[in-house]
XYZ file of C-alpha atoms in Angstrom:
776
model
C 0.000 0.000 0.000
C 2.854 2.329 0.788
C 4.224 2.105 -2.755
C 0.845 2.831 -4.277
C 0.258 5.826 -2.029
C 3.598 7.308 -2.947
C 2.918 6.941 -6.644
C -0.414 8.715 -6.423
C 0.997 11.633 -4.487
C 3.812 11.972 -6.986
C 1.605 12.024 -10.079
C -0.540 14.702 -8.571
C 2.410 16.845 -7.741
C 4.201 16.721 -11.076
C 2.384 18.967 -13.467
C 4.879 20.170 -16.077
C 6.685 18.059 -18.733
C 8.714 19.053 -21.819
C 6.774 19.408 -25.059
C 8.549 16.574 -26.878
C 7.398 14.017 -24.325
C 5.191 11.014 -24.912
C 3.320 9.117 -22.232
C 1.674 5.749 -22.189
C -0.302 3.983 -19.540
C 1.281 0.962 -17.866
C -0.685 -2.236 -17.330
C -1.374 -1.056 -13.788
C -3.888 1.715 -13.331
C -1.894 3.297 -10.505
C 1.212 4.114 -12.549
C 2.474 5.815 -15.678
C 5.730 5.664 -17.599
C 6.874 9.147 -18.578
C 9.122 9.108 -21.626
C 11.361 12.170 -21.809
C 13.904 13.110 -24.484
C 16.804 11.976 -22.291
C 15.231 9.035 -20.493
C 12.226 7.779 -18.583
C 10.575 8.482 -15.263
C 8.263 6.136 -13.429
C 5.208 7.545 -11.723
C 3.279 5.485 -9.168
C 0.415 6.205 -6.873
C 1.414 4.362 -3.715
C -1.498 5.476 -1.537
C -4.401 7.902 -1.922
C -2.177 10.824 -0.883
C 1.316 9.654 -1.902
C 2.917 9.924 -5.338
C 6.290 8.369 -6.087
C 8.412 9.715 -8.921
C 11.711 8.049 -9.760
C 14.141 7.631 -12.600
C 13.818 4.390 -14.522
C 15.720 1.489 -13.007
C 15.644 2.811 -9.428
C 14.165 0.073 -7.284
C 15.683 0.152 -3.792
C 15.729 3.021 -1.280
C 18.957 4.958 -1.720
C 19.177 5.985 1.941
C 17.799 4.908 5.334
C 15.197 7.668 5.043
C 12.853 5.244 3.299
C 11.777 2.114 5.152
C 12.930 -0.882 3.080
C 9.997 -2.859 4.534
C 7.413 -0.332 3.364
C 4.383 -1.881 1.706
C 1.175 -0.451 0.309
C -2.327 -1.699 -0.277
C -3.957 -1.315 -3.684
C -5.329 2.157 -4.329
C -8.680 2.867 -5.902
C -7.756 5.014 -8.898
C -9.901 6.601 -11.590
C -8.250 7.224 -14.967
C -9.550 9.328 -17.845
C -8.372 11.366 -20.823
C -9.384 15.023 -20.890
C -8.148 16.570 -24.107
C -4.347 16.627 -23.908
C -4.340 15.544 -20.272
C -4.180 12.132 -18.716
C -5.973 12.380 -15.387
C -5.498 10.118 -12.385
C -7.719 10.581 -9.328
C -7.745 9.189 -5.806
C -9.775 10.244 -2.787
C -7.018 12.673 -1.719
C -5.659 14.163 -4.932
C -5.893 14.563 -8.684
C -2.909 14.240 -11.013
C -2.934 15.858 -14.439
C -0.258 14.954 -16.958
C -0.106 17.070 -20.114
C 2.379 15.555 -22.543
C 2.086 18.389 -25.065
C 2.869 21.032 -22.455
C 5.167 18.675 -20.531
C 3.358 19.494 -17.309
C 2.428 17.433 -14.281
C 0.041 18.974 -11.759
C -1.116 17.742 -8.344
C -4.443 19.141 -7.209
C -6.508 18.839 -4.055
C -9.884 17.058 -4.341
C -11.604 20.451 -4.634
C -9.504 21.230 -7.724
C -7.094 23.850 -6.425
C -3.463 23.426 -7.437
C -1.048 22.110 -4.824
C 2.159 21.491 -6.775
C 3.349 21.457 -10.354
C 6.693 20.426 -11.805
C 8.780 20.185 -14.924
C 10.108 16.639 -14.990
C 13.083 17.104 -17.253
C 15.584 18.014 -14.493
C 14.573 14.929 -12.513
C 16.580 12.778 -14.883
C 19.828 14.290 -13.609
C 18.816 14.030 -9.958
C 17.650 17.624 -9.462
C 14.021 18.531 -8.908
C 12.042 21.751 -9.150
C 8.442 22.229 -8.047
C 6.107 25.196 -8.015
C 3.337 26.136 -5.599
C 1.092 29.107 -4.826
C 3.008 32.217 -3.870
C 3.409 32.646 -0.133
C 2.555 29.108 0.964
C 4.150 28.608 4.409
C 6.923 25.966 4.449
C 8.096 23.805 7.370
C 10.471 20.943 8.041
C 14.022 20.278 6.756
C 15.830 21.086 10.017
C 16.098 23.101 13.206
C 18.813 24.589 15.388
C 21.535 22.859 17.362
C 22.418 23.390 21.019
C 24.809 26.268 20.358
C 23.099 28.268 17.631
C 22.866 31.748 19.093
C 19.484 32.665 17.675
C 16.274 31.305 19.100
C 14.912 30.720 15.613
C 11.444 30.160 14.248
C 9.489 27.387 12.516
C 8.931 28.754 9.013
C 11.578 27.854 6.431
C 12.869 30.190 3.704
C 15.777 30.333 1.283
C 18.611 27.821 1.179
C 18.250 25.002 3.709
C 20.270 21.833 4.267
C 18.646 18.658 5.529
C 21.246 17.010 7.726
C 21.450 15.227 11.069
C 23.894 17.887 12.263
C 25.389 18.180 15.729
C 24.255 18.605 19.340
C 20.495 18.415 19.262
C 19.925 19.165 15.591
C 17.052 17.353 13.890
C 16.786 17.013 10.127
C 14.874 15.377 7.304
C 14.830 15.748 3.515
C 11.188 16.720 3.902
C 9.433 20.042 3.389
C 5.721 20.482 3.976
C 3.077 23.172 3.980
C -0.156 23.816 5.815
C -1.437 24.621 2.303
C -1.884 20.869 1.945
C 1.224 19.203 0.540
C 4.681 17.864 1.299
C 7.769 16.756 -0.639
C 10.120 14.007 0.562
C 13.445 13.205 -1.106
C 15.256 9.882 -0.752
C 18.517 11.691 -0.039
C 21.147 12.107 2.691
C 21.944 14.923 3.103
C 19.813 17.123 0.826
C 19.837 20.783 -0.171
C 16.623 22.763 -0.542
C 16.134 26.192 -2.075
C 12.799 27.630 -0.988
C 11.466 30.672 -2.813
C 8.109 32.423 -2.504
C 6.603 30.073 -5.094
C 9.045 27.195 -5.528
C 10.945 24.275 -4.041
C 14.236 23.109 -5.575
C 15.958 19.951 -4.359
C 19.419 18.583 -5.039
C 22.140 16.628 -3.262
C 25.804 15.705 -3.698
C 24.579 12.433 -5.194
C 21.730 12.507 -7.740
C 18.305 12.260 -6.112
C 16.612 9.509 -8.081
C 13.344 9.344 -6.117
C 11.039 11.934 -4.614
C 7.578 11.618 -3.094
C 4.746 14.118 -3.272
C 2.206 14.064 -0.451
C -1.243 15.632 -0.238
C -3.459 16.401 2.738
C -3.843 18.202 6.044
C -0.855 18.092 8.439
C -2.055 14.924 10.198
C -2.435 13.177 6.845
C 1.016 14.327 5.708
C 2.670 12.865 8.795
C 0.687 9.655 8.471
C 2.031 9.368 4.925
C 5.539 10.183 6.122
C 5.170 7.303 8.584
C 4.115 4.999 5.726
C 7.223 5.917 3.765
C 9.884 6.257 6.446
C 8.581 3.718 8.938
C 6.740 3.584 12.226
C 8.255 4.485 15.572
C 8.020 1.489 17.927
C 6.329 2.288 21.208
C 8.543 3.294 24.093
C 7.972 1.380 27.355
C 5.228 2.814 29.529
C 7.679 3.670 32.324
C 9.385 6.137 29.993
C 6.238 8.298 29.980
C 7.335 9.290 33.508
C 10.314 11.190 34.906
C 14.038 10.484 34.413
C 16.916 11.733 36.557
C 20.256 11.586 34.749
C 23.509 12.353 36.546
C 27.234 12.455 35.780
C 29.319 11.785 38.860
C 27.562 9.121 40.945
C 28.057 5.703 42.489
C 25.871 2.921 43.825
C 25.667 4.314 47.348
C 24.560 7.743 46.172
C 21.996 6.522 43.683
C 20.409 4.275 46.294
C 20.200 7.210 48.697
C 18.624 9.373 45.977
C 16.064 6.732 45.077
C 15.130 6.318 48.727
C 14.678 10.089 49.017
C 12.442 10.243 45.947
C 10.313 7.469 47.392
C 10.185 8.975 50.898
C 9.088 12.333 49.486
C 6.641 10.689 47.039
C 8.148 12.553 44.116
C 7.330 10.259 41.185
C 10.253 8.907 39.157
C 10.809 5.836 36.971
C 14.310 5.975 35.563
C 17.838 6.815 36.702
C 20.328 7.324 33.878
C 24.076 6.960 34.505
C 26.857 8.765 32.672
C 30.434 7.412 32.375
C 30.216 6.214 35.975
C 28.454 2.923 35.254
C 31.148 1.721 32.807
C 34.554 0.153 33.396
C 35.754 2.820 30.961
C 39.189 2.195 29.376
C 39.496 -1.402 30.680
C 39.113 -4.460 28.440
C 35.442 -4.558 27.345
C 34.962 -1.624 29.703
C 32.732 0.220 27.260
C 30.160 -2.553 27.657
C 30.228 -3.614 31.308
C 29.734 -2.418 34.875
C 32.329 -0.461 36.833
C 32.673 -2.702 39.892
C 34.483 -0.032 41.927
C 31.526 2.342 41.750
C 28.742 -0.209 41.348
C 29.845 -3.364 43.181
C 26.368 -4.933 42.995
C 25.940 -4.224 39.288
C 27.421 -7.317 37.627
C 25.700 -9.924 39.818
C 22.252 -8.327 39.505
C 21.831 -7.418 43.172
C 21.515 -3.717 42.360
C 18.888 -4.526 39.747
C 16.918 -6.514 42.321
C 17.115 -3.588 44.739
C 15.954 -1.151 42.064
C 13.192 -3.462 40.832
C 11.778 -3.627 44.353
C 11.428 0.164 44.281
C 10.025 0.436 40.766
C 13.164 2.003 39.294
C 14.783 1.387 35.926
C 18.437 2.012 35.174
C 19.675 3.260 31.827
C 23.219 4.072 30.793
C 25.357 6.112 28.471
C 26.925 4.564 25.369
C 29.648 6.065 23.180
C 30.494 5.359 19.525
C 34.203 5.061 20.355
C 36.345 2.271 21.751
C 39.712 2.349 23.448
C 42.228 1.283 20.840
C 44.611 -0.596 23.145
C 42.036 -3.045 24.555
C 40.783 -6.482 23.544
C 37.865 -4.964 21.679
C 39.972 -2.175 20.182
C 42.503 -4.582 18.741
C 39.688 -6.698 17.342
C 38.176 -3.629 15.681
C 41.573 -2.893 14.099
C 41.972 -6.443 12.826
C 38.497 -6.495 11.294
C 38.514 -2.990 9.809
C 35.681 -1.692 11.967
C 36.951 1.878 12.475
C 35.106 4.812 10.951
C 37.287 6.321 8.221
C 36.458 9.888 9.276
C 37.517 9.135 12.861
C 41.158 9.493 13.766
C 42.839 8.049 16.827
C 42.972 10.663 19.595
C 43.073 10.869 23.415
C 39.705 10.475 25.085
C 38.755 13.519 27.184
C 37.684 11.335 30.092
C 40.213 8.470 30.225
C 42.959 10.352 28.333
C 43.760 7.093 26.511
C 43.635 6.619 22.706
C 40.137 6.028 21.312
C 38.493 5.874 17.911
C 34.913 5.625 16.590
C 33.628 2.474 14.945
C 31.640 2.622 11.702
C 28.014 1.799 12.489
C 27.022 1.991 8.829
C 28.598 -1.463 8.496
C 26.156 -4.269 9.350
C 28.963 -6.421 10.730
C 29.923 -3.665 13.189
C 26.339 -3.339 14.402
C 26.078 -7.086 14.960
C 29.425 -7.130 16.800
C 28.697 -4.114 18.998
C 25.788 -5.663 20.940
C 28.141 -8.291 22.361
C 27.984 -10.750 25.252
C 29.338 -8.181 27.735
C 26.629 -5.709 26.788
C 23.970 -8.420 26.964
C 25.180 -9.169 30.490
C 24.850 -5.491 31.427
C 21.349 -5.441 29.994
C 20.359 -8.572 31.908
C 21.668 -7.022 35.123
C 19.763 -3.789 34.790
C 20.937 -1.362 32.092
C 17.689 -1.466 30.139
C 17.907 1.717 28.071
C 20.475 3.569 26.006
C 21.697 7.122 26.229
C 23.803 7.290 23.072
C 26.206 10.223 23.086
C 28.609 12.008 20.736
C 28.028 10.040 17.524
C 27.150 13.407 15.971
C 30.833 14.380 16.112
C 31.590 12.076 13.170
C 29.978 14.318 10.548
C 28.171 11.278 9.108
C 24.393 11.724 9.031
C 23.700 8.035 9.572
C 26.243 7.350 12.356
C 23.787 8.049 15.184
C 20.932 6.360 13.345
C 22.925 3.178 12.869
C 24.454 3.265 16.350
C 20.958 3.090 17.807
C 20.035 0.529 15.151
C 22.801 -1.670 16.593
C 21.249 -1.297 20.054
C 17.714 -1.842 18.779
C 18.455 -4.900 16.670
C 20.696 -6.342 19.377
C 18.199 -5.906 22.187
C 15.246 -7.161 20.131
C 17.178 -10.310 19.252
C 18.028 -10.816 22.927
C 14.843 -9.805 24.747
C 11.160 -8.969 24.347
C 11.666 -5.945 26.600
C 10.986 -2.710 24.716
C 13.896 -0.594 23.563
C 14.323 2.955 24.852
C 16.983 5.413 23.730
C 17.891 9.053 23.512
C 20.450 10.358 21.022
C 22.065 13.735 20.341
C 20.813 14.340 16.809
C 18.174 12.980 14.422
C 17.810 12.160 10.742
C 14.552 10.850 9.344
C 14.486 7.050 9.400
C 15.991 6.917 12.891
C 12.528 6.641 14.449
C 12.269 3.007 13.248
C 14.788 2.009 15.930
C 13.043 3.316 19.090
C 14.993 6.524 18.727
C 14.546 9.527 20.986
C 16.518 12.750 20.666
C 17.603 15.327 23.208
C 18.719 18.856 22.497
C 22.372 18.538 23.503
C 24.651 20.050 26.157
C 22.642 23.230 26.612
C 23.319 26.111 28.984
C 21.335 26.687 32.134
C 19.365 29.896 32.517
C 16.083 31.338 31.335
C 17.281 32.277 27.835
C 18.467 28.756 27.126
C 15.246 27.308 28.510
C 13.126 29.582 26.311
C 15.171 28.579 23.259
C 14.248 24.930 23.748
C 10.681 25.626 22.639
C 11.687 26.212 19.028
C 14.006 23.215 19.038
C 11.249 20.910 20.219
C 8.638 22.160 17.760
C 11.109 22.134 14.860
C 11.918 18.518 15.763
C 8.260 17.626 15.455
C 8.183 19.253 12.007
C 10.732 16.719 10.709
C 9.162 13.657 12.341
C 11.255 13.482 15.547
C 8.371 12.893 17.953
C 10.370 11.536 20.930
C 12.124 14.764 21.959
C 13.557 15.843 25.304
C 16.180 18.098 26.883
C 18.524 18.370 29.838
C 16.036 19.856 32.279
C 17.765 22.549 34.333
C 20.422 22.912 31.641
C 23.618 20.902 31.294
C 26.310 23.542 31.606
C 27.219 25.812 34.501
C 26.292 27.971 36.239
C 23.838 26.226 38.510
C 20.292 27.216 37.560
C 18.529 29.477 39.998
C 15.804 27.920 42.109
C 13.192 29.721 40.026
C 14.793 28.629 36.758
C 14.827 25.005 37.913
C 11.164 25.076 38.988
C 10.041 26.609 35.703
C 12.188 24.164 33.720
C 10.539 21.182 35.400
C 7.124 22.637 34.583
C 8.209 23.031 30.942
C 9.656 19.506 30.842
C 6.507 17.941 32.212
C 4.823 18.872 28.921
C 7.436 17.385 26.597
C 7.556 13.817 25.231
C 10.784 12.787 27.030
C 10.807 14.257 30.550
C 14.256 14.283 32.132
C 16.893 16.329 33.958
C 20.677 16.197 33.578
C 23.782 18.295 34.290
C 27.546 18.523 33.928
C 29.920 16.519 36.110
C 29.055 16.676 39.801
C 25.961 18.883 39.445
C 22.673 17.731 40.973
C 19.208 18.078 39.514
C 16.970 16.595 42.233
C 14.022 18.863 43.202
C 15.025 19.159 46.862
C 18.431 20.610 45.923
C 16.721 23.864 44.891
C 14.963 24.750 48.125
C 11.453 24.122 49.441
C 9.636 26.526 47.123
C 11.158 25.082 43.960
C 10.784 21.555 45.317
C 7.042 22.010 45.781
C 6.551 23.588 42.341
C 8.606 20.865 40.672
C 6.911 18.064 42.614
C 3.456 19.368 41.727
C 4.400 19.461 38.033
C 5.800 15.940 38.124
C 2.697 14.664 39.923
C 0.447 16.350 37.335
C 2.437 14.574 34.635
C 1.890 11.231 36.353
C -1.860 11.830 36.674
C -1.936 12.249 32.876
C -0.147 8.976 32.072
C -3.286 7.433 30.432
C -3.614 10.521 28.229
C 0.108 10.553 27.394
C 0.258 6.820 26.700
C -2.709 7.124 24.371
C -0.686 9.515 22.220
C 2.349 7.240 22.391
C 0.130 4.676 20.701
C -1.142 7.267 18.214
C 2.434 8.149 17.309
C 3.103 4.491 16.543
C 0.029 4.011 14.340
C -0.420 7.467 12.775
C 2.980 9.161 12.937
C 1.624 12.076 14.999
C 3.036 12.372 18.506
C 2.128 13.864 21.868
C 3.347 17.400 21.147
C 2.359 19.341 18.053
C 2.949 22.986 17.009
C -0.059 25.255 16.786
C 0.251 25.586 13.010
C -0.202 21.830 12.831
C -3.368 21.922 14.932
C -4.734 25.091 13.262
C -3.411 24.974 9.675
C -5.913 27.491 8.310
C -5.150 30.189 10.896
C -2.331 32.530 9.755
C -1.891 33.689 13.366
C -0.522 30.253 14.325
C 2.012 29.902 11.489
C 5.189 30.677 13.370
C 4.437 30.431 17.077
C 6.804 28.839 19.570
C 5.359 30.325 22.774
C 2.675 27.635 23.117
C 1.859 24.188 21.769
C -0.746 21.469 21.882
C -0.137 18.614 24.303
C -2.234 15.986 22.609
C -5.444 17.144 20.963
C -6.976 18.796 23.997
C -4.432 20.667 26.117
C -2.560 23.857 25.239
C 0.466 24.802 27.333
C 2.569 27.964 27.382
C 5.237 27.585 30.095
C 6.652 30.552 31.954
C 10.171 31.110 30.578
C 11.030 34.593 31.908
C 12.667 35.342 35.230
C 10.526 37.154 37.775
C 7.569 37.370 35.437
C 4.387 38.668 37.116
C 2.066 38.644 34.104
C 1.996 36.839 30.791
C 0.258 37.838 27.576
C -1.007 34.964 25.485
C -3.166 34.763 22.395
C -5.286 31.625 22.417
C -6.337 30.106 19.081
C -9.940 30.497 18.007
C -12.493 28.526 19.982
C -13.486 28.130 23.590
C -10.870 27.382 26.242
C -10.950 26.624 29.952
C -8.092 27.250 32.381
C -6.904 23.922 33.803
C -6.125 25.278 37.260
C -8.669 28.071 37.727
C -11.590 26.772 35.647
C -12.070 30.178 33.996
C -13.505 30.360 30.494
C -11.608 32.109 27.713
C -12.675 32.935 24.175
C -9.916 32.314 21.658
C -8.795 34.581 18.867
C -7.887 37.333 21.303
C -5.061 38.120 23.650
C -5.448 37.442 27.352
C -3.270 38.641 30.214
C -2.551 36.053 32.874
C -1.265 36.750 36.364
C 1.993 34.875 37.065
C 3.099 33.883 40.547
C 6.667 35.213 40.816
C 7.078 33.981 44.391
C 5.945 30.354 44.531
C 6.464 29.598 40.793
C 3.782 26.938 40.930
C 1.441 28.113 38.172
C 1.544 26.687 34.654
C -0.453 28.397 31.873
C -2.448 25.344 30.790
C -5.749 25.376 28.922
C -8.363 22.809 27.944
C -9.882 22.950 24.470
C -13.635 22.623 24.297
C -14.510 19.081 23.259
C -11.715 17.644 25.379
C -11.657 14.070 26.642
C -8.799 13.701 29.126
C -8.329 10.460 31.093
C -6.440 10.620 34.387
C -5.321 8.076 36.949
C -4.263 8.205 40.616
C -0.764 9.617 41.066
C 1.753 6.902 41.913
C 5.419 6.927 42.881
C 6.179 5.138 39.605
C 4.302 3.867 36.578
C 2.634 0.555 37.373
C 3.068 0.780 41.145
C -0.562 -0.294 41.491
C -3.125 -1.658 39.007
C -5.286 1.086 37.518
C -8.855 -0.123 37.996
C -10.641 3.173 37.275
C -9.931 6.190 35.116
C -11.265 9.644 35.856
C -12.163 11.088 32.458
C -12.504 14.867 32.225
C -15.119 15.625 29.557
C -15.834 19.112 28.123
C -18.566 18.603 25.515
C -18.685 20.650 22.325
C -21.253 20.974 19.552
C -18.965 19.037 17.232
C -18.143 15.412 17.967
C -14.805 14.674 19.632
C -13.091 11.412 20.528
C -10.232 9.862 22.421
C -8.931 6.312 22.129
C -8.240 4.854 25.559
C -5.212 2.629 25.073
C -3.358 0.092 27.171
C -1.081 -2.915 26.850
C 1.481 -4.644 29.034
C 3.716 -1.571 28.781
C 6.877 -3.671 28.619
C 7.011 -5.980 25.587
C 6.261 -6.002 21.876
C 3.156 -8.133 22.282
C 1.147 -5.123 21.065
C 2.587 -5.749 17.591
C 0.606 -8.992 17.415
C -2.640 -7.623 18.817
C -2.125 -7.785 22.592
C -3.502 -4.313 23.227
C -6.674 -2.615 24.420
C -8.187 0.222 22.378
C -11.571 1.707 23.189
C -12.829 4.919 21.577
C -14.735 7.413 23.733
C -16.924 9.785 21.699
C -18.633 12.923 23.050
C -21.058 15.452 21.579
C -23.359 18.178 22.870
C -26.650 18.879 21.100
C -28.845 21.489 22.695
C -29.644 20.380 26.226
C -28.385 16.859 25.651
C -24.879 15.475 25.972
C -24.092 12.076 24.508
C -21.135 9.932 25.473
C -20.510 6.788 23.474
C -18.042 4.023 24.280
C -17.393 1.947 21.182
C -16.283 -1.644 20.798
C -12.958 -2.316 22.497
C -10.425 -3.911 20.177
C -7.352 -6.001 20.861
C -6.491 -9.087 22.846
C -5.146 -7.409 25.991
C -7.356 -7.173 29.072
C -6.207 -4.431 31.451
C -7.045 -4.209 35.152
C -9.272 -1.266 34.218
C -12.870 -1.811 35.324
C -14.572 1.602 35.333
C -14.609 4.982 33.678
C -15.790 7.787 35.955
C -16.751 10.495 33.491
C -16.712 14.064 34.827
C -18.971 15.853 32.344
C -18.427 19.581 32.807
C -20.603 22.578 32.066
C -24.154 21.421 32.861
C -26.311 19.817 35.544
C -28.029 16.602 34.534
C -31.687 15.985 35.317
C -31.398 12.373 34.237
C -28.864 10.015 32.713
C -29.739 7.087 30.470
C -27.727 4.192 29.122
C -29.117 2.812 25.847
C -32.428 4.429 26.740
C -32.637 2.977 30.239
C -32.259 5.285 33.270
C -29.140 4.898 35.368
C -29.469 5.079 39.169
C -28.542 8.365 40.820
C -26.224 8.585 43.844
C -26.014 11.355 46.400
C -22.272 11.957 46.073
C -19.465 11.109 43.725
C -17.784 9.110 46.517
C -20.893 6.968 46.865
C -20.910 6.534 43.095
C -17.266 5.451 43.035
C -17.882 2.794 45.688
C -21.124 1.531 44.179
C -21.235 -1.940 42.675
C -23.286 -0.705 39.724
C -23.114 1.914 37.031
C -24.778 5.215 37.861
C -24.440 8.968 38.136
C -24.157 11.824 40.606
C -23.963 15.612 40.644
C -21.105 17.623 42.053
C -18.844 20.640 41.732
C -15.142 21.127 41.144
C -12.851 23.977 40.069
C -14.530 23.994 36.639
C -17.992 24.445 38.118
C -20.966 22.086 37.898
C -20.192 18.486 37.065
C -22.243 15.422 36.285
C -20.330 12.259 37.157
C -21.203 9.084 35.282
C -19.671 5.722 36.115
C -19.736 3.062 33.418
C -17.958 -0.223 32.926
C -14.798 0.011 30.833
C -14.513 -2.235 27.804
C -18.271 -2.376 27.289
C -20.292 -0.662 24.576
C -22.396 2.095 26.094
C -24.564 4.880 24.682
C -25.017 7.433 27.457
C -27.382 10.408 27.232
C -27.479 13.265 29.732
C -30.504 15.560 29.822
C -29.067 18.763 31.203
C -29.891 22.269 32.258
C -27.209 24.724 31.218
C -25.634 26.733 34.018
C -23.425 29.785 34.092
C -19.770 28.737 34.563
């Protein structure tokens, strides 16, 4: 199906061909052979919104950008001749090929032009496409950790798609909220963006491009079809991670005990160099017994397991040359050509990078010593410094070595973070963090653009060194605000330079409370967050999305980095200025409700919010009307107790909204073979009635979940029916929660009047609330 979608998108996009060109239809209705004076191009509709265009004889992906396992279902295509034009239509686009004018055009279903192109240059590996003047363009790449400017999201002029260094994210992909995208099978790639055109070239000829059509969500779903799905991260990684450089077993155990005693939720401790026997034989792959004496025999793992903690560790692309493994790498020719032998900054002994582009190196790297470390507790990978090689695929293939190695060894899900990103990496459970950033408010504010730009190239698992990596120590206020920011990012972690601490209690009682409250809010939203982890896997759209993605038709959202959507229903705009007492924010059009104060706000206008400059505990967080937000009891770690009931915050709107409640075992890849639980919740308001529908639950996994307790906001119910039959009413929500049956109750919370409805999870229900509107 993937191949067919690509072909369709490509035909639609290519709308100009030289005059002396003949075309003939292939035996398949979803493709055409375009005969040009200097050669042939193949056009295929791979899916309803994907067109593939490639030079004749190109059959395999040229780079890791394209998933070699991509497949596509047959596409329903309509073909006709209209005068000089051959026309190919799918549900998402129309392609018009005019041989006399040598023009290929891709149109939207309503007939307006998306892209056109002259195909002649494609034969020499250069491509040129035209679009409507002023269409906003996104993608290609962002900023690295040390770029001075804060940057924006729109892309103009000459751009290079590269993995880059220190937090950079890149993809040979440019897209527009005007309804199209262009993907090149190239690494790296050079783009020249003008007011009305897109030109693409690379050092090596680009033999294949793909034209995509649709709204942003459709474009990223198509990108997922082409470049591959991101495997799901383990559920524990939806929580909080403390990373530290300069630590030993005694200290980490004391820190874990403190987290647990203070009930500050945490799931993962990540170790820097300290965990390794660095510079000893096989020391890059095994425990440092001086610092972690109970590492190799698994006793530390048992201790951590009893407290619900995971351990993850740093990995480097380099080996010490004068070791058993270094000499073996020399004998077998495993060194990266671009890497020269040099003293390591930590051990001061000679090291050199291995070449992860070689399959034999990847197979060799996940060796018996590393398997032993995994079995004794290092269950995730913090891959560092492979961006220093200058090779776009070095980081991608380093994590591929870890992914393939772990999957061959264990059913336990792979988790990683890496210091740059190139499209295709996501196939290997690949997260990215923004590099060795400075502390301070300016650096924190600059992370907003880096995160949103990462999303725009398909890097959905993004995080940062909360608190900043480099000195000086962040102020207490800076730390508190950084934790609040980080709690609304996909990968939520803190880290610092050697010897610095990033635990909440280090920054005083005021910051500790603000940080703890933010972490606990994050943990209450785990069902919501995990639902979008699943959506990222199946649709290519992750937890965080820029406002121009969510509101593509609103010019006011085109280049905003001050706020973003956290899932479909929450908008967050963290405080990123020191001592701020008020914050001006323009909400997108629609109706919004403050998460903490319950106030109503009309979008499309600027609001001024009071900011607490003394306790730092407020987070500008808003609920979009129509929201369905499941929450669970806050725990010290993910999975501490079975979740038997979900509190679902419901804010009905006149248009139908939905959320897919998702669960699985959280640990293995059984979800790939159907061991999951997916149940859609659908809500709509019509006059004085609110309907809530729970649809058929799919999948073979049966969670501990027994009940949904729906908190339907904004009206008082007179009666509640399930499939036409009245549900019993209870005096209080507590009585309802403890009842053995389904039912309903009235109440109030910070949002105002609430009707609570308890129904059995996993069952099909059609709930109707007859309500009387009240003033909020």
